PDB file of C-alpha atoms in Angstrom:
ATOM      1  CA  UNK A   1     167.967  39.255  38.444  1.00  0.00           C
ATOM      2  CA  UNK A   2     170.771  41.166  39.103  1.00  0.00           C
ATOM      3  CA  UNK A   3     170.623  43.461  42.946  1.00  0.00           C
ATOM      4  CA  UNK A   4     170.631  46.668  41.311  1.00  0.00           C
ATOM      5  CA  UNK A   5     166.548  45.187  39.386  1.00  0.00           C
ATOM      6  CA  UNK A   6     165.221  44.452  42.572  1.00  0.00           C
ATOM      7  CA  UNK A   7     165.938  47.500  44.435  1.00  0.00           C
ATOM      8  CA  UNK A   8     164.224  49.098  42.152  1.00  0.00           C
ATOM      9  CA  UNK A   9     161.868  46.787  42.400  1.00  0.00           C
ATOM     10  CA  UNK A  10     160.931  47.141  45.195  1.00  0.00           C
ATOM     11  CA  UNK A  11     161.048  50.309  45.555  1.00  0.00           C
ATOM     12  CA  UNK A  12     158.807  50.633  43.452  1.00  0.00           C
ATOM     13  CA  UNK A  13     156.339  48.838  44.990  1.00  0.00           C
ATOM     14  CA  UNK A  14     157.163  50.750  48.384  1.00  0.00           C
ATOM     15  CA  UNK A  15     155.974  54.097  47.097  1.00  0.00           C
ATOM     16  CA  UNK A  16     152.743  52.410  45.311  1.00  0.00           C
ATOM     17  CA  UNK A  17     151.875  51.004  48.816  1.00  0.00           C
ATOM     18  CA  UNK A  18     152.699  54.769  50.233  1.00  0.00           C
ATOM     19  CA  UNK A  19     150.605  56.381  47.457  1.00  0.00           C
ATOM     20  CA  UNK A  20     147.414  54.153  48.130  1.00  0.00           C
ATOM     21  CA  UNK A  21     147.637  54.931  51.558  1.00  0.00           C
ATOM     22  CA  UNK A  22     147.601  58.879  51.079  1.00  0.00           C
ATOM     23  CA  UNK A  23     145.128  58.711  48.721  1.00  0.00           C
ATOM     24  CA  UNK A  24     143.574  57.805  51.220  1.00  0.00           C
ATOM     25  CA  UNK A  25     143.550  60.082  54.118  1.00  0.00           C
ATOM     26  CA  UNK A  26     143.276  62.474  51.926  1.00  0.00           C
ATOM     27  CA  UNK A  27     139.702  60.621  49.967  1.00  0.00           C
ATOM     28  CA  UNK A  28     136.652  63.540  50.785  1.00  0.00           C
ATOM     29  CA  UNK A  29     134.858  63.006  53.974  1.00  0.00           C
ATOM     30  CA  UNK A  30     131.417  63.234  54.693  1.00  0.00           C
ATOM     31  CA  UNK A  31     129.336  66.902  54.587  1.00  0.00           C
ATOM     32  CA  UNK A  32     129.207  67.746  58.723  1.00  0.00           C
ATOM     33  CA  UNK A  33     125.846  68.739  59.710  1.00  0.00           C
ATOM     34  CA  UNK A  34     123.859  71.466  58.585  1.00  0.00           C
ATOM     35  CA  UNK A  35     123.690  72.811  62.199  1.00  0.00           C
ATOM     36  CA  UNK A  36     127.483  74.024  63.951  1.00  0.00           C
ATOM     37  CA  UNK A  37     126.182  73.783  68.100  1.00  0.00           C
ATOM     38  CA  UNK A  38     122.515  72.409  68.552  1.00  0.00           C
ATOM     39  CA  UNK A  39     119.457  74.818  67.969  1.00  0.00           C
ATOM     40  CA  UNK A  40     117.887  76.377  71.528  1.00  0.00           C
ATOM     41  CA  UNK A  41     114.856  74.255  71.570  1.00  0.00           C
ATOM     42  CA  UNK A  42     113.370  75.530  74.388  1.00  0.00           C
ATOM     43  CA  UNK A  43     109.803  76.683  75.784  1.00  0.00           C
ATOM     44  CA  UNK A  44     110.362  79.803  78.024  1.00  0.00           C
ATOM     45  CA  UNK A  45     107.623  82.670  79.386  1.00  0.00           C
ATOM     46  CA  UNK A  46     108.512  86.374  80.662  1.00  0.00           C
ATOM     47  CA  UNK A  47     106.253  88.132  82.648  1.00  0.00           C
ATOM     48  CA  UNK A  48     105.008  91.167  84.649  1.00  0.00           C
ATOM     49  CA  UNK A  49     103.776  91.572  87.951  1.00  0.00           C
ATOM     50  CA  UNK A  50     102.185  95.079  87.765  1.00  0.00           C
ATOM     51  CA  UNK A  51     101.487  94.698  91.705  1.00  0.00           C
ATOM     52  CA  UNK A  52     105.196  94.094  92.817  1.00  0.00           C
ATOM     53  CA  UNK A  53     107.328  95.838  89.811  1.00  0.00           C
ATOM     54  CA  UNK A  54     109.127  92.275  89.606  1.00  0.00           C
ATOM     55  CA  UNK A  55     109.729  91.372  85.303  1.00  0.00           C
ATOM     56  CA  UNK A  56     111.576  88.230  84.273  1.00  0.00           C
ATOM     57  CA  UNK A  57     111.249  84.608  83.174  1.00  0.00           C
ATOM     58  CA  UNK A  58     110.812  80.771  83.185  1.00  0.00           C
ATOM     59  CA  UNK A  59     112.548  78.311  80.394  1.00  0.00           C
ATOM     60  CA  UNK A  60     112.830  73.781  80.190  1.00  0.00           C
ATOM     61  CA  UNK A  61     114.603  72.541  76.942  1.00  0.00           C
ATOM     62  CA  UNK A  62     115.771  69.107  76.216  1.00  0.00           C
ATOM     63  CA  UNK A  63     119.110  70.635  75.805  1.00  0.00           C
ATOM     64  CA  UNK A  64     121.637  71.203  79.149  1.00  0.00           C
ATOM     65  CA  UNK A  65     121.902  74.678  80.944  1.00  0.00           C
ATOM     66  CA  UNK A  66     119.186  76.497  78.992  1.00  0.00           C
ATOM     67  CA  UNK A  67     119.617  79.281  81.711  1.00  0.00           C
ATOM     68  CA  UNK A  68     122.994  80.073  80.143  1.00  0.00           C
ATOM     69  CA  UNK A  69     121.669  81.493  77.114  1.00  0.00           C
ATOM     70  CA  UNK A  70     118.294  82.471  77.111  1.00  0.00           C
ATOM     71  CA  UNK A  71     117.126  84.415  79.944  1.00  0.00           C
ATOM     72  CA  UNK A  72     118.418  88.451  80.618  1.00  0.00           C
ATOM     73  CA  UNK A  73     116.860  90.971  82.626  1.00  0.00           C
ATOM     74  CA  UNK A  74     117.739  93.911  84.486  1.00  0.00           C
ATOM     75  CA  UNK A  75     115.963  96.219  87.342  1.00  0.00           C
ATOM     76  CA  UNK A  76     113.579  98.369  86.376  1.00  0.00           C
ATOM     77  CA  UNK A  77     114.922  98.068  82.326  1.00  0.00           C
ATOM     78  CA  UNK A  78     112.551  94.924  81.004  1.00  0.00           C
ATOM     79  CA  UNK A  79     113.693  91.103  79.801  1.00  0.00           C
ATOM     80  CA  UNK A  80     114.690  89.632  76.852  1.00  0.00           C
ATOM     81  CA  UNK A  81     114.287  85.936  76.169  1.00  0.00           C
ATOM     82  CA  UNK A  82     116.324  84.596  73.704  1.00  0.00           C
ATOM     83  CA  UNK A  83     116.120  80.851  71.435  1.00  0.00           C
ATOM     84  CA  UNK A  84     116.589  78.569  68.797  1.00  0.00           C
ATOM     85  CA  UNK A  85     118.780  79.521  66.036  1.00  0.00           C
ATOM     86  CA  UNK A  86     119.766  81.085  69.037  1.00  0.00           C
ATOM     87  CA  UNK A  87     122.206  84.430  69.102  1.00  0.00           C
ATOM     88  CA  UNK A  88     122.679  85.125  72.543  1.00  0.00           C
ATOM     89  CA  UNK A  89     123.645  89.011  71.518  1.00  0.00           C
ATOM     90  CA  UNK A  90     119.910  89.379  70.852  1.00  0.00           C
ATOM     91  CA  UNK A  91     119.678  89.443  75.018  1.00  0.00           C
ATOM     92  CA  UNK A  92     122.344  92.031  75.627  1.00  0.00           C
ATOM     93  CA  UNK A  93     120.821  94.624  72.933  1.00  0.00           C
ATOM     94  CA  UNK A  94     117.471  94.217  74.091  1.00  0.00           C
ATOM     95  CA  UNK A  95     117.876  95.257  77.119  1.00  0.00           C
ATOM     96  CA  UNK A  96     120.218  98.154  75.404  1.00  0.00           C
ATOM     97  CA  UNK A  97     117.971  99.694  74.113  1.00  0.00           C
ATOM     98  CA  UNK A  98     115.162  98.853  76.491  1.00  0.00           C
ATOM     99  CA  UNK A  99     117.503 101.585  78.510  1.00  0.00           C
ATOM    100  CA  UNK A 100     117.389 103.696  75.795  1.00  0.00           C
ATOM    101  CA  UNK A 101     113.455 103.462  76.314  1.00  0.00           C
ATOM    102  CA  UNK A 102     112.807 101.862  73.216  1.00  0.00           C
ATOM    103  CA  UNK A 103     109.250 100.140  72.886  1.00  0.00           C
ATOM    104  CA  UNK A 104     109.156  95.919  72.790  1.00  0.00           C
ATOM    105  CA  UNK A 105     107.971  95.924  69.510  1.00  0.00           C
ATOM    106  CA  UNK A 106     110.433  98.204  67.616  1.00  0.00           C
ATOM    107  CA  UNK A 107     113.003  96.040  69.980  1.00  0.00           C
ATOM    108  CA  UNK A 108     112.524  93.890  67.800  1.00  0.00           C
ATOM    109  CA  UNK A 109     111.790  94.988  64.673  1.00  0.00           C
ATOM    110  CA  UNK A 110     115.407  96.440  65.121  1.00  0.00           C
ATOM    111  CA  UNK A 111     117.513  93.644  67.051  1.00  0.00           C
ATOM    112  CA  UNK A 112     116.648  91.484  63.771  1.00  0.00           C
ATOM    113  CA  UNK A 113     116.473  93.945  60.258  1.00  0.00           C
ATOM    114  CA  UNK A 114     120.031  94.250  61.690  1.00  0.00           C
ATOM    115  CA  UNK A 115     120.979  91.121  61.934  1.00  0.00           C
ATOM    116  CA  UNK A 116     123.891  90.652  59.539  1.00  0.00           C
ATOM    117  CA  UNK A 117     123.929  87.022  59.899  1.00  0.00           C
ATOM    118  CA  UNK A 118     126.690  85.720  59.790  1.00  0.00           C
ATOM    119  CA  UNK A 119     126.500  82.347  58.740  1.00  0.00           C
ATOM    120  CA  UNK A 120     123.212  81.934  56.880  1.00  0.00           C
ATOM    121  CA  UNK A 121     123.871  78.830  55.573  1.00  0.00           C
ATOM    122  CA  UNK A 122     123.965  76.638  58.378  1.00  0.00           C
ATOM    123  CA  UNK A 123     122.862  79.040  61.129  1.00  0.00           C
ATOM    124  CA  UNK A 124     119.997  81.232  59.395  1.00  0.00           C
ATOM    125  CA  UNK A 125     118.447  84.852  61.140  1.00  0.00           C
ATOM    126  CA  UNK A 126     115.639  83.465  59.522  1.00  0.00           C
ATOM    127  CA  UNK A 127     115.220  80.662  61.768  1.00  0.00           C
ATOM    128  CA  UNK A 128     116.516  83.147  65.016  1.00  0.00           C
ATOM    129  CA  UNK A 129     113.360  83.172  67.611  1.00  0.00           C
ATOM    130  CA  UNK A 130     113.150  86.418  70.802  1.00  0.00           C
ATOM    131  CA  UNK A 131     110.659  87.427  72.740  1.00  0.00           C
ATOM    132  CA  UNK A 132     110.880  90.908  74.905  1.00  0.00           C
ATOM    133  CA  UNK A 133     109.243  92.225  78.002  1.00  0.00           C
ATOM    134  CA  UNK A 134     110.002  95.928  79.094  1.00  0.00           C
ATOM    135  CA  UNK A 135     109.426  97.668  83.314  1.00  0.00           C
ATOM    136  CA  UNK A 136     105.126  98.172  82.473  1.00  0.00           C
ATOM    137  CA  UNK A 137     104.577  95.126  81.118  1.00  0.00           C
ATOM    138  CA  UNK A 138     104.842  95.161  77.557  1.00  0.00           C
ATOM    139  CA  UNK A 139     105.503  92.110  75.215  1.00  0.00           C
ATOM    140  CA  UNK A 140     106.587  91.987  71.877  1.00  0.00           C
ATOM    141  CA  UNK A 141     108.100  88.663  70.675  1.00  0.00           C
ATOM    142  CA  UNK A 142     109.473  87.365  66.995  1.00  0.00           C
ATOM    143  CA  UNK A 143     109.617  83.484  65.489  1.00  0.00           C
ATOM    144  CA  UNK A 144     111.958  83.539  62.222  1.00  0.00           C
ATOM    145  CA  UNK A 145     110.345  81.069  59.301  1.00  0.00           C
ATOM    146  CA  UNK A 146     113.145  78.536  59.661  1.00  0.00           C
ATOM    147  CA  UNK A 147     112.862  77.585  63.247  1.00  0.00           C
ATOM    148  CA  UNK A 148     112.347  74.264  63.512  1.00  0.00           C
ATOM    149  CA  UNK A 149     109.000  73.420  64.537  1.00  0.00           C
ATOM    150  CA  UNK A 150     106.672  73.578  65.494  1.00  0.00           C
ATOM    151  CA  UNK A 151     107.235  76.788  66.670  1.00  0.00           C
ATOM    152  CA  UNK A 152     105.953  79.764  67.595  1.00  0.00           C
ATOM    153  CA  UNK A 153     104.499  82.394  70.504  1.00  0.00           C
ATOM    154  CA  UNK A 154     102.063  83.926  72.691  1.00  0.00           C
ATOM    155  CA  UNK A 155     101.235  86.981  73.959  1.00  0.00           C
ATOM    156  CA  UNK A 156      98.764  87.856  77.019  1.00  0.00           C
ATOM    157  CA  UNK A 157      98.476  90.011  79.438  1.00  0.00           C
ATOM    158  CA  UNK A 158     102.371  91.067  81.105  1.00  0.00           C
ATOM    159  CA  UNK A 159     103.328  87.799  79.520  1.00  0.00           C
ATOM    160  CA  UNK A 160     104.972  86.129  76.220  1.00  0.00           C
ATOM    161  CA  UNK A 161     105.584  82.952  76.135  1.00  0.00           C
ATOM    162  CA  UNK A 162     107.914  81.537  72.614  1.00  0.00           C
ATOM    163  CA  UNK A 163     108.797  78.053  71.683  1.00  0.00           C
ATOM    164  CA  UNK A 164     110.742  75.746  69.221  1.00  0.00           C
ATOM    165  CA  UNK A 165     110.237  72.012  68.971  1.00  0.00           C
ATOM    166  CA  UNK A 166     107.116  71.890  70.578  1.00  0.00           C
ATOM    167  CA  UNK A 167     104.681  69.880  70.290  1.00  0.00           C
ATOM    168  CA  UNK A 168     102.348  72.659  68.978  1.00  0.00           C
ATOM    169  CA  UNK A 169     100.626  75.506  69.510  1.00  0.00           C
ATOM    170  CA  UNK A 170      99.120  74.520  72.345  1.00  0.00           C
ATOM    171  CA  UNK A 171     102.115  74.612  74.200  1.00  0.00           C
ATOM    172  CA  UNK A 172     102.767  78.384  74.089  1.00  0.00           C
ATOM    173  CA  UNK A 173      98.652  78.904  74.580  1.00  0.00           C
ATOM    174  CA  UNK A 174      98.293  76.545  77.753  1.00  0.00           C
ATOM    175  CA  UNK A 175     101.890  78.862  78.772  1.00  0.00           C
ATOM    176  CA  UNK A 176      99.859  81.844  78.590  1.00  0.00           C
ATOM    177  CA  UNK A 177      96.542  80.824  80.296  1.00  0.00           C
ATOM    178  CA  UNK A 178      97.895  79.086  82.971  1.00  0.00           C
ATOM    179  CA  UNK A 179     100.526  82.549  84.102  1.00  0.00           C
ATOM    180  CA  UNK A 180      96.802  84.907  83.792  1.00  0.00           C
ATOM    181  CA  UNK A 181      95.172  82.864  85.937  1.00  0.00           C
ATOM    182  CA  UNK A 182      97.412  81.699  88.929  1.00  0.00           C
ATOM    183  CA  UNK A 183      98.230  84.137  91.778  1.00  0.00           C
ATOM    184  CA  UNK A 184     100.647  84.883  94.213  1.00  0.00           C
ATOM    185  CA  UNK A 185     104.205  85.627  93.369  1.00  0.00           C
ATOM    186  CA  UNK A 186     105.834  85.643  90.003  1.00  0.00           C
ATOM    187  CA  UNK A 187     108.010  83.038  90.005  1.00  0.00           C
ATOM    188  CA  UNK A 188     104.405  80.468  91.342  1.00  0.00           C
ATOM    189  CA  UNK A 189     103.552  82.172  88.068  1.00  0.00           C
ATOM    190  CA  UNK A 190     106.317  81.242  85.656  1.00  0.00           C
ATOM    191  CA  UNK A 191     106.246  78.253  86.798  1.00  0.00           C
ATOM    192  CA  UNK A 192     103.453  77.436  86.759  1.00  0.00           C
ATOM    193  CA  UNK A 193     103.179  77.839  83.190  1.00  0.00           C
ATOM    194  CA  UNK A 194     105.953  75.970  82.426  1.00  0.00           C
ATOM    195  CA  UNK A 195     104.511  73.022  83.978  1.00  0.00           C
ATOM    196  CA  UNK A 196     101.201  73.492  81.423  1.00  0.00           C
ATOM    197  CA  UNK A 197     103.243  74.069  78.358  1.00  0.00           C
ATOM    198  CA  UNK A 198     104.764  70.215  79.351  1.00  0.00           C
ATOM    199  CA  UNK A 199     101.197  69.219  80.505  1.00  0.00           C
ATOM    200  CA  UNK A 200     100.559  70.410  77.069  1.00  0.00           C
ATOM    201  CA  UNK A 201     103.567  68.005  75.016  1.00  0.00           C
ATOM    202  CA  UNK A 202     106.409  70.310  75.395  1.00  0.00           C
ATOM    203  CA  UNK A 203     109.285  70.426  73.964  1.00  0.00           C
ATOM    204  CA  UNK A 204     109.171  67.494  71.904  1.00  0.00           C
ATOM    205  CA  UNK A 205     112.520  65.614  72.276  1.00  0.00           C
ATOM    206  CA  UNK A 206     111.850  65.164  76.433  1.00  0.00           C
ATOM    207  CA  UNK A 207     113.504  67.111  79.877  1.00  0.00           C
ATOM    208  CA  UNK A 208     116.209  67.820  80.989  1.00  0.00           C
ATOM    209  CA  UNK A 209     117.428  71.642  81.711  1.00  0.00           C
ATOM    210  CA  UNK A 210     114.515  74.851  83.476  1.00  0.00           C
ATOM    211  CA  UNK A 211     116.002  77.844  84.500  1.00  0.00           C
ATOM    212  CA  UNK A 212     113.751  81.514  86.073  1.00  0.00           C
ATOM    213  CA  UNK A 213     115.535  84.470  86.932  1.00  0.00           C
ATOM    214  CA  UNK A 214     112.955  87.226  88.505  1.00  0.00           C
ATOM    215  CA  UNK A 215     114.156  91.430  88.621  1.00  0.00           C
ATOM    216  CA  UNK A 216     113.101  94.703  90.892  1.00  0.00           C
ATOM    217  CA  UNK A 217     115.461  97.368  91.852  1.00  0.00           C
ATOM    218  CA  UNK A 218     117.141  96.549  95.182  1.00  0.00           C
ATOM    219  CA  UNK A 219     114.380  93.297  95.626  1.00  0.00           C
ATOM    220  CA  UNK A 220     117.215  90.829  95.832  1.00  0.00           C
ATOM    221  CA  UNK A 221     118.973  89.459  99.429  1.00  0.00           C
ATOM    222  CA  UNK A 222     121.969  91.363 100.844  1.00  0.00           C
ATOM    223  CA  UNK A 223     122.791  94.793  99.869  1.00  0.00           C
ATOM    224  CA  UNK A 224     122.124  96.347  96.210  1.00  0.00           C
ATOM    225  CA  UNK A 225     121.239  93.231  94.889  1.00  0.00           C
ATOM    226  CA  UNK A 226     118.168  93.330  92.083  1.00  0.00           C
ATOM    227  CA  UNK A 227     117.742  89.466  91.346  1.00  0.00           C
ATOM    228  CA  UNK A 228     115.385  87.796  92.941  1.00  0.00           C
ATOM    229  CA  UNK A 229     115.177  85.418  92.409  1.00  0.00           C
ATOM    230  CA  UNK A 230     118.512  82.990  90.443  1.00  0.00           C
ATOM    231  CA  UNK A 231     117.274  79.915  89.324  1.00  0.00           C
ATOM    232  CA  UNK A 232     119.026  77.028  87.242  1.00  0.00           C
ATOM    233  CA  UNK A 233     118.763  73.046  87.313  1.00  0.00           C
ATOM    234  CA  UNK A 234     121.248  72.460  84.252  1.00  0.00           C
ATOM    235  CA  UNK A 235     120.534  68.448  84.110  1.00  0.00           C
ATOM    236  CA  UNK A 236     118.047  66.801  85.196  1.00  0.00           C
ATOM    237  CA  UNK A 237     115.105  63.812  84.000  1.00  0.00           C
ATOM    238  CA  UNK A 238     112.607  66.205  85.828  1.00  0.00           C
ATOM    239  CA  UNK A 239     114.038  69.591  85.588  1.00  0.00           C
ATOM    240  CA  UNK A 240     110.413  71.372  85.751  1.00  0.00           C
ATOM    241  CA  UNK A 241     109.699  69.600  89.141  1.00  0.00           C
ATOM    242  CA  UNK A 242     112.942  70.049  90.404  1.00  0.00           C
ATOM    243  CA  UNK A 243     112.783  74.166  89.372  1.00  0.00           C
ATOM    244  CA  UNK A 244     109.084  73.963  91.969  1.00  0.00           C
ATOM    245  CA  UNK A 245     110.826  72.833  94.781  1.00  0.00           C
ATOM    246  CA  UNK A 246     113.442  75.549  94.287  1.00  0.00           C
ATOM    247  CA  UNK A 247     111.012  78.458  93.895  1.00  0.00           C
ATOM    248  CA  UNK A 248     109.398  76.591  96.762  1.00  0.00           C
ATOM    249  CA  UNK A 249     112.489  76.511  98.689  1.00  0.00           C
ATOM    250  CA  UNK A 250     112.913  80.584  98.054  1.00  0.00           C
ATOM    251  CA  UNK A 251     110.075  81.568  99.079  1.00  0.00           C
ATOM    252  CA  UNK A 252     109.731  80.035 102.606  1.00  0.00           C
ATOM    253  CA  UNK A 253     112.751  82.662 102.908  1.00  0.00           C
ATOM    254  CA  UNK A 254     110.907  85.700 101.985  1.00  0.00           C
ATOM    255  CA  UNK A 255     110.417  88.590 103.465  1.00  0.00           C
ATOM    256  CA  UNK A 256     108.224  90.931 103.730  1.00  0.00           C
ATOM    257  CA  UNK A 257     109.824  94.324 101.962  1.00  0.00           C
ATOM    258  CA  UNK A 258     108.753  97.161 104.888  1.00  0.00           C
TER     259      UNK A 258
END
């Protein structure tokens, strides 16, 4: 074989090898998971105290730092919870509409109907779950048919409980009973609801984080502060227990209003 023939054969081998390698790297990749983000699978409660005028909510979930995307509130206006296949814009939208005087039932309907559903294939509005309470304790909630089971909501006197990926319906039922049957500051009533929900099975995946937000005009510490409590337990094997420690700590520092 001549030198030219040997060079040609070597070149052909190199081209074939490179072609095989390129073909291997350009092979179809595995399909991505259906959901682009983990659902905010959780249970939450919104509540109002007609004696003090405080309004707020509490939440627990098997996700990191659940308080960052679920609870929204404004003093003298109301509160909202956004979860499941969540669009966090529902929270600010709800507060804006509450400020305009719209009823919670109308807010829930309007926000969901106007949702453009930008990712119906992997983050559908049919899986949204959210709740609204106004500054007088009127409530409404929505649980989409594609929210991960078990999913649902339950309304009580001055409260609404909702959750998804739960052990069952008794979770939200127990939360409402606990809220209605507990006396004392709103923080203790919201906390009792979380504890009852967890005792009833809670999030099927377990526990990781919890949060609480309570507001009232000028009722926070320092000047012009509407935040009575803003507590977050971002990563803890027993987040509700830690939340109770913080709530009880806050209670020792709360001063009667003049």
